[in-house]
XYZ file of C-alpha atoms in Angstrom:
716
model
C 41.235 -51.813 -11.595
C 43.965 -49.942 -10.130
C 47.314 -51.318 -9.873
C 47.861 -53.387 -6.905
C 51.394 -53.703 -7.185
C 52.023 -50.218 -6.563
C 52.999 -49.708 -3.147
C 51.000 -46.899 -0.850
C 54.069 -46.705 1.789
C 56.778 -48.708 2.844
C 55.372 -48.709 6.524
C 55.518 -52.592 7.550
C 52.782 -51.650 10.097
C 50.015 -51.580 6.950
C 48.476 -54.145 5.076
C 48.933 -54.423 1.303
C 47.457 -56.709 -0.793
C 47.745 -60.715 -0.269
C 49.476 -59.953 3.754
C 47.853 -60.641 6.814
C 46.121 -57.841 8.667
C 47.943 -56.443 12.460
C 46.429 -57.890 15.172
C 44.928 -54.061 15.939
C 43.127 -53.805 11.954
C 41.674 -57.834 12.915
C 39.717 -56.477 16.009
C 38.672 -53.184 14.364
C 36.878 -55.344 11.995
C 35.652 -58.158 14.044
C 34.004 -54.450 16.058
C 32.347 -52.981 12.574
C 30.888 -56.695 11.974
C 29.961 -56.816 15.157
C 28.302 -53.494 15.431
C 26.570 -53.735 11.468
C 26.596 -57.163 10.054
C 26.621 -59.543 12.914
C 29.360 -60.857 14.836
C 28.364 -64.941 13.443
C 30.769 -66.131 11.750
C 28.719 -69.082 10.863
C 29.592 -72.297 9.039
C 28.067 -75.069 6.795
C 24.818 -74.904 5.742
C 23.935 -72.095 7.692
C 26.546 -70.031 6.352
C 24.905 -70.608 3.012
C 21.316 -69.946 4.165
C 22.056 -66.657 5.507
C 23.893 -66.607 2.299
C 20.699 -67.304 0.342
C 18.190 -65.077 2.357
C 20.701 -62.037 1.819
C 20.569 -62.324 -1.848
C 17.084 -63.497 -1.923
C 15.870 -59.931 -0.270
C 18.809 -58.136 -2.472
C 16.558 -59.504 -5.458
C 13.136 -58.619 -3.739
C 13.838 -55.029 -3.204
C 15.117 -54.801 -6.523
C 11.847 -55.927 -7.889
C 9.874 -54.085 -5.590
C 11.986 -51.097 -6.878
C 11.243 -52.493 -10.813
C 7.741 -52.809 -10.559
C 6.532 -50.210 -8.290
C 3.466 -51.378 -7.633
C 4.075 -53.330 -4.255
C 1.077 -52.257 -1.510
C 2.477 -49.984 0.832
C 2.756 -52.014 4.117
C 3.117 -55.294 2.135
C 6.772 -53.913 1.225
C 7.501 -52.554 4.384
C 6.124 -55.812 6.496
C 8.162 -58.075 3.865
C 11.311 -55.896 4.380
C 10.930 -55.788 8.030
C 10.538 -60.000 7.982
C 13.920 -60.285 6.130
C 15.456 -58.107 8.518
C 13.692 -60.079 11.522
C 15.124 -63.282 10.301
C 18.907 -61.915 9.532
C 18.664 -60.523 12.719
C 18.249 -63.377 14.905
C 20.722 -65.222 12.821
C 23.467 -63.355 12.408
C 23.610 -61.442 15.250
C 24.540 -62.830 18.939
C 22.623 -61.921 22.122
C 25.848 -62.200 23.623
C 28.982 -60.928 22.403
C 31.958 -63.011 22.505
C 34.966 -60.769 21.643
C 37.778 -62.652 20.083
C 35.181 -66.205 19.875
C 32.515 -65.447 16.991
C 30.199 -68.047 17.647
C 29.988 -70.436 14.450
C 26.187 -72.046 14.769
C 22.942 -70.497 15.360
C 21.668 -71.619 18.866
C 18.332 -73.036 19.027
C 16.239 -70.326 20.453
C 17.417 -67.813 17.823
C 15.650 -70.007 15.105
C 12.566 -70.071 17.447
C 13.112 -66.345 17.676
C 13.885 -65.477 13.824
C 11.201 -67.723 12.549
C 8.338 -66.448 15.037
C 9.595 -62.632 14.617
C 9.344 -63.356 10.733
C 6.081 -65.259 11.322
C 4.028 -61.853 12.429
C 5.482 -60.052 9.540
C 3.671 -62.810 7.289
C 0.870 -62.469 9.533
C 0.267 -58.989 8.956
C 0.458 -59.215 5.385
C -1.955 -61.758 5.310
C -4.334 -59.640 7.572
C -3.938 -56.380 7.008
C -6.739 -56.759 4.273
C -9.127 -58.038 6.375
C -8.470 -56.075 9.604
C -8.784 -53.014 7.336
C -11.895 -53.698 5.516
C -13.572 -56.592 7.805
C -12.773 -54.766 10.513
C -12.944 -51.120 10.559
C -8.811 -51.174 11.944
C -10.328 -52.879 15.547
C -8.239 -56.189 16.380
C -9.058 -59.341 17.556
C -7.721 -60.853 20.304
C -5.280 -63.163 17.644
C -3.839 -59.830 16.314
C -3.463 -58.294 20.115
C -1.193 -60.956 20.664
C 0.696 -61.274 17.222
C 1.149 -57.982 17.225
C 2.617 -57.423 21.190
C 4.759 -60.592 19.870
C 6.255 -58.294 16.997
C 6.860 -55.398 19.516
C 8.518 -57.601 21.737
C 10.347 -59.026 19.196
C 11.376 -55.985 17.791
C 12.572 -54.431 20.850
C 14.955 -57.253 21.200
C 16.087 -57.366 17.714
C 17.072 -53.499 18.059
C 18.633 -54.854 21.563
C 20.859 -56.986 19.518
C 21.595 -54.952 16.554
C 21.972 -51.227 17.770
C 22.071 -51.332 21.604
C 19.817 -51.254 24.163
C 19.239 -47.704 23.736
C 16.479 -47.904 21.836
C 14.509 -50.326 23.623
C 14.967 -48.487 26.917
C 13.381 -45.369 25.346
C 11.039 -47.131 23.423
C 9.775 -49.345 26.281
C 9.482 -45.796 28.445
C 7.175 -44.219 25.616
C 5.260 -47.036 25.786
C 4.565 -47.518 29.844
C 3.863 -43.225 28.949
C 0.933 -44.277 26.117
C -0.535 -46.595 29.023
C -0.468 -44.060 32.010
C -2.764 -41.087 32.559
C -5.460 -39.591 35.481
C -5.957 -43.465 36.302
C -2.206 -44.362 35.620
C 1.288 -43.827 37.375
C 1.006 -40.703 36.483
C -1.607 -37.472 36.937
C -3.087 -35.701 34.474
C -2.384 -31.892 35.449
C 0.676 -30.537 35.636
C -0.696 -26.608 35.875
C -2.570 -24.320 33.570
C -0.261 -24.762 30.662
C 0.566 -28.393 30.387
C -1.725 -31.355 30.559
C -0.840 -34.500 29.522
C -2.915 -37.277 27.704
C -5.689 -39.332 29.302
C -3.829 -43.102 28.677
C -4.416 -45.737 26.357
C -4.896 -49.267 26.278
C -2.626 -52.221 25.449
C -4.677 -52.655 22.270
C -4.483 -49.519 21.656
C -0.801 -49.240 21.464
C -0.563 -52.092 19.156
C -3.414 -51.224 16.965
C -1.282 -48.079 16.417
C 1.852 -49.363 16.535
C 1.103 -52.443 14.567
C -1.692 -52.524 12.111
C -1.585 -48.994 10.613
C 1.451 -46.981 8.778
C 1.690 -44.574 11.870
C 3.716 -46.831 14.185
C 6.497 -49.372 13.256
C 5.442 -49.092 9.827
C 5.588 -45.749 9.209
C 7.695 -43.224 6.662
C 10.629 -44.364 8.831
C 10.542 -48.332 7.444
C 8.518 -47.108 4.529
C 12.013 -44.684 3.446
C 14.117 -47.955 4.596
C 12.450 -50.164 2.672
C 11.688 -48.184 -0.764
C 14.710 -46.320 -1.148
C 17.630 -46.638 1.566
C 18.292 -50.384 0.878
C 18.905 -49.910 -3.110
C 21.428 -46.958 -1.704
C 23.385 -49.622 1.054
C 23.657 -51.933 -2.011
C 24.579 -49.821 -4.545
C 27.625 -48.728 -2.344
C 28.042 -52.143 -1.344
C 28.567 -53.147 -5.204
C 30.572 -50.038 -5.634
C 33.406 -51.140 -3.178
C 33.349 -54.971 -4.527
C 34.399 -53.518 -7.887
C 37.359 -51.868 -6.170
C 36.383 -48.043 -6.200
C 37.315 -47.572 -2.731
C 40.994 -48.144 -3.004
C 41.124 -46.506 -6.073
C 39.539 -43.382 -4.208
C 42.024 -43.915 -1.643
C 45.041 -43.983 -4.227
C 43.927 -41.250 -5.854
C 43.733 -39.274 -2.583
C 47.218 -40.599 -1.827
C 48.745 -39.706 -5.042
C 47.001 -35.965 -5.018
C 47.634 -34.964 -1.984
C 50.059 -37.481 0.126
C 53.433 -35.323 -1.040
C 52.489 -31.710 0.871
C 52.870 -30.986 4.473
C 50.671 -33.672 6.803
C 49.705 -35.358 3.466
C 49.257 -38.547 4.803
C 46.480 -36.704 6.987
C 45.000 -34.914 3.908
C 44.591 -38.088 2.171
C 42.543 -39.360 4.555
C 40.331 -36.687 4.711
C 40.184 -36.967 1.008
C 39.751 -40.509 0.232
C 37.287 -40.077 3.463
C 35.352 -37.635 1.700
C 34.961 -39.313 -1.873
C 33.818 -42.398 -0.047
C 31.271 -40.898 2.218
C 29.586 -40.181 -1.638
C 28.625 -44.197 -1.526
C 28.701 -44.822 1.905
C 26.775 -43.558 4.764
C 28.795 -45.604 7.733
C 31.224 -43.952 9.380
C 32.802 -47.174 11.564
C 33.127 -49.010 8.457
C 34.548 -45.761 6.409
C 37.127 -45.781 9.465
C 38.058 -49.458 9.390
C 38.095 -49.573 5.367
C 40.173 -46.766 5.185
C 41.817 -46.333 8.277
C 44.119 -49.698 8.443
C 46.086 -47.560 5.713
C 45.737 -44.359 6.794
C 45.893 -44.610 10.311
C 49.528 -46.000 9.975
C 51.059 -44.034 7.591
C 49.866 -40.905 9.844
C 51.433 -42.528 12.527
C 55.127 -43.258 10.877
C 54.846 -39.073 9.291
C 54.646 -37.560 12.802
C 51.134 -37.666 14.018
C 50.477 -39.536 17.819
C 48.401 -42.592 17.705
C 45.371 -40.646 19.049
C 45.622 -37.413 16.671
C 45.462 -40.038 13.746
C 42.732 -42.169 15.149
C 41.091 -38.430 15.410
C 41.598 -37.781 11.917
C 40.287 -40.686 10.331
C 37.156 -40.679 12.938
C 36.176 -36.984 12.138
C 36.494 -37.521 8.511
C 34.683 -40.853 8.325
C 32.125 -39.371 10.340
C 31.467 -36.575 8.181
C 31.288 -38.470 5.101
C 27.522 -38.846 6.148
C 27.399 -35.356 4.970
C 28.324 -35.764 1.540
C 26.156 -36.078 -1.100
C 24.374 -37.943 -2.990
C 23.860 -41.356 -0.105
C 24.229 -39.118 3.208
C 23.194 -41.955 5.132
C 19.531 -43.163 5.483
C 18.469 -40.887 7.904
C 18.800 -37.883 4.432
C 16.074 -39.719 3.278
C 13.576 -40.010 6.009
C 14.491 -36.034 5.838
C 13.652 -35.545 2.320
C 10.770 -37.951 3.113
C 9.439 -35.907 6.311
C 10.086 -31.939 4.614
C 7.900 -33.392 1.454
C 10.967 -32.200 -1.072
C 12.412 -34.178 -4.282
C 15.410 -35.835 -3.038
C 17.412 -33.729 -6.079
C 16.595 -30.751 -4.005
C 18.149 -31.936 -0.348
C 21.204 -33.077 -2.087
C 22.105 -29.597 -3.586
C 21.649 -27.430 -0.280
C 23.510 -30.207 1.601
C 26.639 -30.035 -1.153
C 27.924 -26.339 0.213
C 27.916 -27.727 4.228
C 29.496 -30.604 3.256
C 32.109 -29.155 1.460
C 32.645 -26.527 4.048
C 32.934 -29.191 6.598
C 35.785 -31.293 4.866
C 37.522 -28.032 3.538
C 37.897 -26.727 6.944
C 38.934 -30.281 7.764
C 41.490 -29.964 5.292
C 42.788 -26.693 6.820
C 42.837 -27.949 10.496
C 45.308 -31.074 9.243
C 47.356 -28.544 7.984
C 47.614 -26.996 11.106
C 48.551 -29.529 12.860
C 51.297 -30.458 10.428
C 52.494 -26.883 11.440
C 52.392 -27.671 15.373
C 54.290 -30.549 14.776
C 56.344 -29.665 12.397
C 55.583 -32.577 9.895
C 56.390 -32.913 6.166
C 54.513 -35.026 3.734
C 55.189 -38.372 2.265
C 57.928 -39.314 0.101
C 57.221 -39.249 -3.395
C 58.521 -42.768 -4.573
C 56.226 -44.518 -2.259
C 52.910 -42.662 -3.796
C 50.879 -43.593 -6.375
C 51.367 -41.390 -9.965
C 48.472 -39.381 -9.947
C 47.778 -40.107 -14.058
C 48.901 -43.707 -13.762
C 46.192 -44.148 -11.241
C 43.274 -41.939 -12.288
C 43.491 -44.045 -15.940
C 43.542 -47.320 -14.245
C 40.196 -46.923 -12.475
C 38.401 -44.008 -14.654
C 35.321 -46.310 -15.315
C 34.479 -46.118 -11.690
C 33.404 -42.567 -12.357
C 30.411 -43.937 -15.312
C 28.099 -45.473 -12.348
C 29.046 -42.720 -9.946
C 28.639 -40.032 -12.430
C 25.431 -41.594 -13.771
C 23.586 -41.693 -10.058
C 25.162 -38.234 -9.164
C 24.261 -36.153 -12.608
C 20.373 -38.078 -13.143
C 19.250 -37.006 -9.288
C 20.588 -33.742 -9.183
C 19.295 -32.588 -13.133
C 16.558 -35.028 -14.199
C 13.776 -33.988 -12.028
C 11.424 -36.624 -13.052
C 13.984 -39.736 -11.680
C 13.088 -40.878 -8.915
C 15.894 -41.906 -6.143
C 14.864 -45.909 -6.101
C 14.782 -45.813 -9.645
C 17.876 -44.000 -10.250
C 19.932 -46.131 -7.947
C 18.316 -49.554 -9.225
C 19.640 -48.355 -12.630
C 23.373 -47.641 -11.044
C 23.202 -51.297 -9.572
C 22.400 -52.999 -12.755
C 24.920 -50.931 -14.846
C 27.560 -52.126 -11.850
C 26.476 -55.347 -12.091
C 27.573 -55.370 -15.841
C 30.544 -53.724 -15.410
C 31.627 -56.650 -12.520
C 31.246 -59.394 -15.116
C 32.968 -57.097 -18.037
C 35.601 -56.310 -15.188
C 36.335 -59.665 -14.081
C 36.655 -61.072 -17.462
C 39.367 -58.351 -18.849
C 41.123 -59.678 -15.826
C 40.934 -63.480 -15.991
C 41.748 -62.756 -19.590
C 44.918 -60.704 -18.642
C 46.059 -63.622 -16.074
C 45.861 -66.218 -18.715
C 42.475 -67.932 -16.253
C 40.279 -67.613 -19.342
C 37.056 -65.361 -19.483
C 34.812 -67.621 -18.652
C 36.738 -67.985 -15.025
C 36.429 -64.282 -15.040
C 32.535 -64.070 -15.306
C 32.766 -66.746 -12.363
C 34.851 -64.445 -10.328
C 32.181 -61.777 -11.468
C 29.292 -63.753 -9.782
C 31.012 -64.848 -7.008
C 31.565 -61.048 -6.267
C 28.263 -59.951 -6.807
C 26.758 -62.739 -4.150
C 29.381 -61.377 -1.770
C 28.570 -57.999 -2.490
C 24.435 -58.774 -2.162
C 25.511 -59.817 0.654
C 27.475 -57.680 2.351
C 24.391 -54.673 1.343
C 21.658 -57.314 2.948
C 23.671 -57.526 6.288
C 24.906 -54.322 6.525
C 20.682 -53.041 6.343
C 19.966 -55.332 8.970
C 20.523 -52.736 11.504
C 18.926 -49.972 9.599
C 15.549 -51.661 9.397
C 15.495 -52.708 13.015
C 16.044 -49.041 13.764
C 13.872 -47.371 11.805
C 11.238 -50.028 12.960
C 11.862 -49.666 16.348
C 12.110 -45.395 15.826
C 8.463 -46.103 14.552
C 7.475 -47.383 17.991
C 8.222 -43.874 19.608
C 6.548 -42.328 16.069
C 3.437 -43.980 17.080
C 3.240 -43.177 20.807
C 4.270 -39.818 20.061
C 1.094 -39.103 17.696
C -1.133 -41.096 19.855
C -0.503 -39.271 22.994
C -0.016 -35.849 21.564
C 3.818 -36.172 23.364
C 5.263 -33.376 21.593
C 2.973 -30.630 22.494
C 3.730 -31.149 26.227
C 7.447 -31.142 25.047
C 6.989 -28.193 23.718
C 5.124 -26.060 25.790
C 7.796 -27.374 29.177
C 10.690 -25.562 26.509
C 8.449 -22.810 25.900
C 8.289 -22.097 29.401
C 12.404 -22.483 29.385
C 12.355 -20.078 26.861
C 9.859 -17.594 27.577
C 12.071 -17.893 31.178
C 15.353 -16.672 29.313
C 13.483 -14.455 27.049
C 12.394 -12.444 30.157
C 15.660 -12.547 31.389
C 17.402 -10.074 28.845
C 14.509 -8.462 28.282
C 16.223 -5.324 28.909
C 19.174 -5.717 26.210
C 15.720 -5.206 23.469
C 13.322 -7.188 22.166
C 15.603 -8.689 19.386
C 18.195 -9.799 21.459
C 15.577 -11.384 24.546
C 14.455 -13.319 21.313
C 18.276 -14.161 20.069
C 19.387 -15.690 23.249
C 15.661 -17.526 23.519
C 16.487 -18.670 20.121
C 20.276 -20.256 20.832
C 18.699 -21.829 24.174
C 16.313 -24.124 22.914
C 19.183 -24.854 20.224
C 21.851 -25.659 22.666
C 19.188 -27.862 25.170
C 18.644 -30.001 21.202
C 22.527 -30.507 20.476
C 23.090 -32.073 24.011
C 19.778 -34.119 23.673
C 21.788 -35.162 20.054
C 24.454 -35.916 21.283
C 24.035 -37.744 24.131
C 20.677 -40.133 22.537
C 23.560 -40.387 19.771
C 25.825 -42.169 22.320
C 23.265 -45.082 22.229
C 21.526 -44.926 19.084
C 22.951 -44.726 15.241
C 22.060 -41.736 13.588
C 19.261 -42.641 11.643
C 17.724 -43.218 14.717
C 18.731 -39.918 16.254
C 17.816 -37.805 13.612
C 13.751 -39.830 13.394
C 13.616 -39.079 17.679
C 14.988 -35.901 16.785
C 12.596 -35.082 13.487
C 9.619 -35.859 15.982
C 10.128 -34.604 19.382
C 12.383 -31.245 18.769
C 12.434 -30.244 15.451
C 8.609 -28.844 15.869
C 9.472 -27.276 18.968
C 12.672 -25.235 17.339
C 10.387 -24.622 14.987
C 7.555 -23.201 17.333
C 10.063 -21.204 19.310
C 11.385 -19.441 16.137
C 7.774 -18.814 14.798
C 9.354 -20.718 11.598
C 5.930 -22.345 9.518
C 6.091 -26.305 10.029
C 4.533 -26.471 6.457
C 7.358 -24.568 4.696
C 10.255 -26.973 3.797
C 12.826 -23.647 3.256
C 12.104 -22.686 6.528
C 12.346 -26.622 8.235
C 15.288 -27.844 6.291
C 18.072 -25.622 8.375
C 16.053 -27.381 11.661
C 16.594 -30.822 10.087
C 19.880 -30.200 9.066
C 21.045 -28.742 12.686
C 19.840 -31.755 14.447
C 21.056 -34.321 11.726
C 24.604 -32.684 11.906
C 24.475 -33.178 15.903
C 23.540 -36.644 15.723
C 26.221 -37.489 13.613
C 28.729 -35.743 15.635
C 27.311 -38.318 18.556
C 29.477 -40.704 16.628
C 32.474 -39.093 17.918
C 31.388 -38.140 21.319
C 33.014 -40.153 23.831
C 32.488 -42.331 26.411
C 30.604 -44.217 23.641
C 32.432 -43.645 20.144
C 32.039 -46.733 18.259
C 33.950 -45.047 15.810
C 37.213 -43.850 17.774
C 37.236 -47.254 19.717
C 37.530 -48.783 15.961
C 40.197 -46.284 15.238
C 42.320 -46.686 18.624
C 41.770 -50.530 17.554
C 43.998 -49.903 14.554
C 46.708 -46.992 16.367
C 46.640 -49.020 19.014
C 46.318 -45.558 20.450
C 43.837 -44.588 24.109
C 40.015 -45.499 22.383
C 38.835 -42.351 25.003
C 41.383 -40.153 24.295
C 40.901 -40.843 20.246
C 37.196 -39.513 20.730
C 38.420 -36.966 22.649
C 40.675 -35.334 20.530
C 38.157 -36.680 17.227
C 35.368 -34.420 19.405
C 38.058 -31.606 19.381
C 37.979 -32.160 15.482
C 34.333 -31.883 15.375
C 33.550 -28.757 16.890
C 34.177 -27.160 13.454
C 30.898 -29.191 12.530
C 29.039 -27.878 15.240
C 29.809 -24.209 14.144
C 28.786 -25.536 10.730
C 25.233 -26.807 12.259
C 24.939 -22.844 13.652
C 25.783 -21.285 10.760
C 23.583 -23.437 8.403
C 20.313 -22.429 11.426
C 20.743 -18.402 11.251
C 22.092 -18.409 7.703
C 20.084 -20.603 5.078
C 22.017 -19.100 2.699
C 24.268 -22.022 3.135
C 21.343 -24.353 1.982
C 20.959 -22.240 -1.110
C 17.502 -21.239 0.756
C 16.409 -17.289 -0.081
C 13.008 -15.433 -0.382
C 11.369 -18.663 1.223
C 12.146 -21.398 -1.416
C 14.749 -23.907 -1.862
C 17.344 -22.988 -4.514
C 16.254 -19.548 -4.351
C 20.519 -18.444 -4.261
C 22.496 -18.572 -7.498
C 26.058 -20.265 -7.351
C 27.575 -17.217 -8.066
C 25.442 -15.393 -5.370
C 26.909 -18.428 -3.288
C 30.382 -17.482 -3.584
C 30.790 -14.306 -0.698
C 28.711 -16.679 1.447
C 31.008 -19.295 1.473
C 34.245 -17.467 1.483
C 33.192 -15.939 4.816
C 31.723 -18.923 6.146
C 34.932 -21.084 5.709
C 36.889 -18.383 6.769
C 35.032 -18.341 9.995
C 35.427 -21.706 10.584
C 38.967 -21.790 9.638
C 39.679 -18.972 12.478
C 37.022 -21.301 14.535
C 39.556 -24.084 14.127
C 42.280 -22.025 14.955
C 41.402 -20.820 18.265
C 40.319 -24.562 19.302
C 44.036 -25.500 18.883
C 45.571 -22.754 19.920
C 47.581 -22.596 16.483
C 47.799 -20.211 13.010
C 50.417 -18.988 12.066
C 52.556 -20.414 15.542
C 50.892 -20.973 19.140
C 48.414 -18.781 19.974
C 47.890 -16.658 23.013
C 44.694 -16.646 25.372
C 43.993 -12.763 23.964
C 44.842 -14.318 20.298
C 42.563 -16.940 20.073
C 39.902 -14.995 21.946
C 39.994 -12.617 18.940
C 39.853 -15.496 16.911
C 36.819 -16.816 18.267
C 35.051 -14.011 19.010
C 35.773 -13.421 14.205
C 34.347 -16.362 13.741
C 30.882 -16.260 15.984
C 31.056 -12.647 14.096
C 30.798 -14.493 10.765
C 28.002 -17.079 12.031
C 25.257 -15.043 11.342
C 25.247 -12.595 8.089
C 24.671 -9.357 9.323
C 26.494 -6.481 6.718
C 29.548 -6.292 4.509
C 30.695 -3.895 7.737
C 30.849 -6.883 10.307
C 32.317 -9.404 7.482
C 34.999 -7.555 7.226
C 35.798 -6.602 10.702
C 35.520 -10.498 11.524
C 38.734 -10.572 8.900
C 40.164 -7.648 9.849
C 40.320 -9.494 13.800
C 41.993 -12.705 12.011
C 44.458 -10.859 9.871
C 45.437 -9.154 13.059
C 46.340 -12.174 14.622
C 48.222 -13.138 11.680
C 50.340 -10.817 11.375
C 50.747 -9.855 15.074
C 51.915 -13.747 15.445
C 54.442 -12.648 11.793
C 55.888 -10.055 13.781
C 55.876 -12.088 17.055
C 58.810 -14.333 18.557
C 59.776 -17.614 16.940
C 57.265 -20.848 17.269
C 57.554 -23.168 20.558
C 59.676 -26.001 19.409
C 57.490 -28.735 17.938
C 57.711 -31.085 21.124
C 56.221 -29.003 23.233
C 53.373 -28.734 21.217
C 52.310 -32.507 20.224
């Protein structure tokens, strides 16, 4: 383990091991608990029951991965049943900040047991429904299915907010209407609405097959995502998260703006094992935000840097949040292919953020942290080198062994970490004179805590994927996607006709850009009320096919479709830091004491480079190692020049948006940097790339030759 006696900094606002949390840190932690693991702090036998159910859920998922032959619908329904029960026990309907509920009210017991009962009913009756009833539902089936849909929407309201139930309700209303309903079927010669569905038909679509609630999304959640979330929970309980942070502090803390750079590096390392932006903010921010403030960053800038770096943790392979696993399933590709393709953009994103932090440090005239306040790099590395064993096995096996399935690799890694937990605690107990037996007991206790934490973190994901299945099922049964595609096609054709004077290539390019801008706006708006996973599921079902149609892509070709899926995925992640609803920014502001809206606005400015990178990937698929119509068609050697040009373009864009390069930029200099960045979005030829580099160099030497920079106080 890392040495807990070695101080990370002397800032009294931080929380060294063994000391009380500050009020801001406590508020941020409560915010995360309320949003991601449930706001109730149960006591007595109810607390024990939640722990028991959570551990049972983990053991069931591990057993399912081990045997590998559990019926598809049984696995998915059991997965949802566990999530239902825990959702109503630990997520209160009304949240009372500062006053956590310690008991489960009687009506939540009824709702939780009833919701779980609907899942159990389906498991028991599905063979009868499929084989003897030919898929047709009896009145009892319809009543139970209706109950599941209602209870699922109520659970989604508690766990992920009101947005998903509202959207799902609108979609179901649309399914129930048609020429004889509230909406007439003919909107013109090019647009036709569906004929309308009866309620039993809707229930049958959503409840009794694998195209609705129990579709691909919750299937991936049950089969793969749970194990990776559990892996992250155990890995963090081992102490790896703290070790990553100390390594980052030791390596980068002494450089200019080192507090921010260490925060970025630690978030990138934590992003390898965690897919949650908000929890990353709290676990890392309780140290890094205070350090940044002490070294000269404003409260809002410190919080914003932590938000941007934590949000981008979802881009880091191999975990990448639950959405990445669903993306691989949607594209019908191996997960190893996806994480290899996503690696370059993730490193570009974090590399640019490090430069951005350096630019901010230059603007503010900041220095690094004193070396005597930083962990010794060699000592820290030696104290926790063994954390790299499970991580190395996970990443190495996923990327090298084509026969290894993600769920099997994650399960094997969990087994390795369980052994490590017992050994680590036994060694520490022996060193402290408590004896190895006490260490084994401590290890068992930590494993139970990790199991409970992992299960509680999965509640929202399981509920979100099930609720998103309602929308996907409605799209399937009504053909809504085709109607939306027709509407967007009309808008695209209008732009193309408007730009016809510039030539067919320019007109086509303009129409594609308009469609991408529309998709970007939709993803950001949806992301204000939906978690990243649910956002991606909706975008992949509704918007991705439209972009593919407008751009003339083959939906069956993963190499053509991956850039589109990554585009909407990136903007879904950006929503975590997009005001006015940016939970990660509110969590960071609770720690920093800054204004949450100002923190979100500043974080959004930092995240603009992520938006540019999304466009770069779409127009330059080689950044995803795609060439010649296939994944992996680009070698790393071929990719190096392309990566360098993309990185320079992202840096130029960041300098333009921050209005600072070597010195503060004037409007002309900022415009030149922006033009250079836009040129580097689309690879054309070496002459264009060199002209972009020339523009950047011109701005830099112009500033070098100019007057001295503005005083830092005027730039803060």
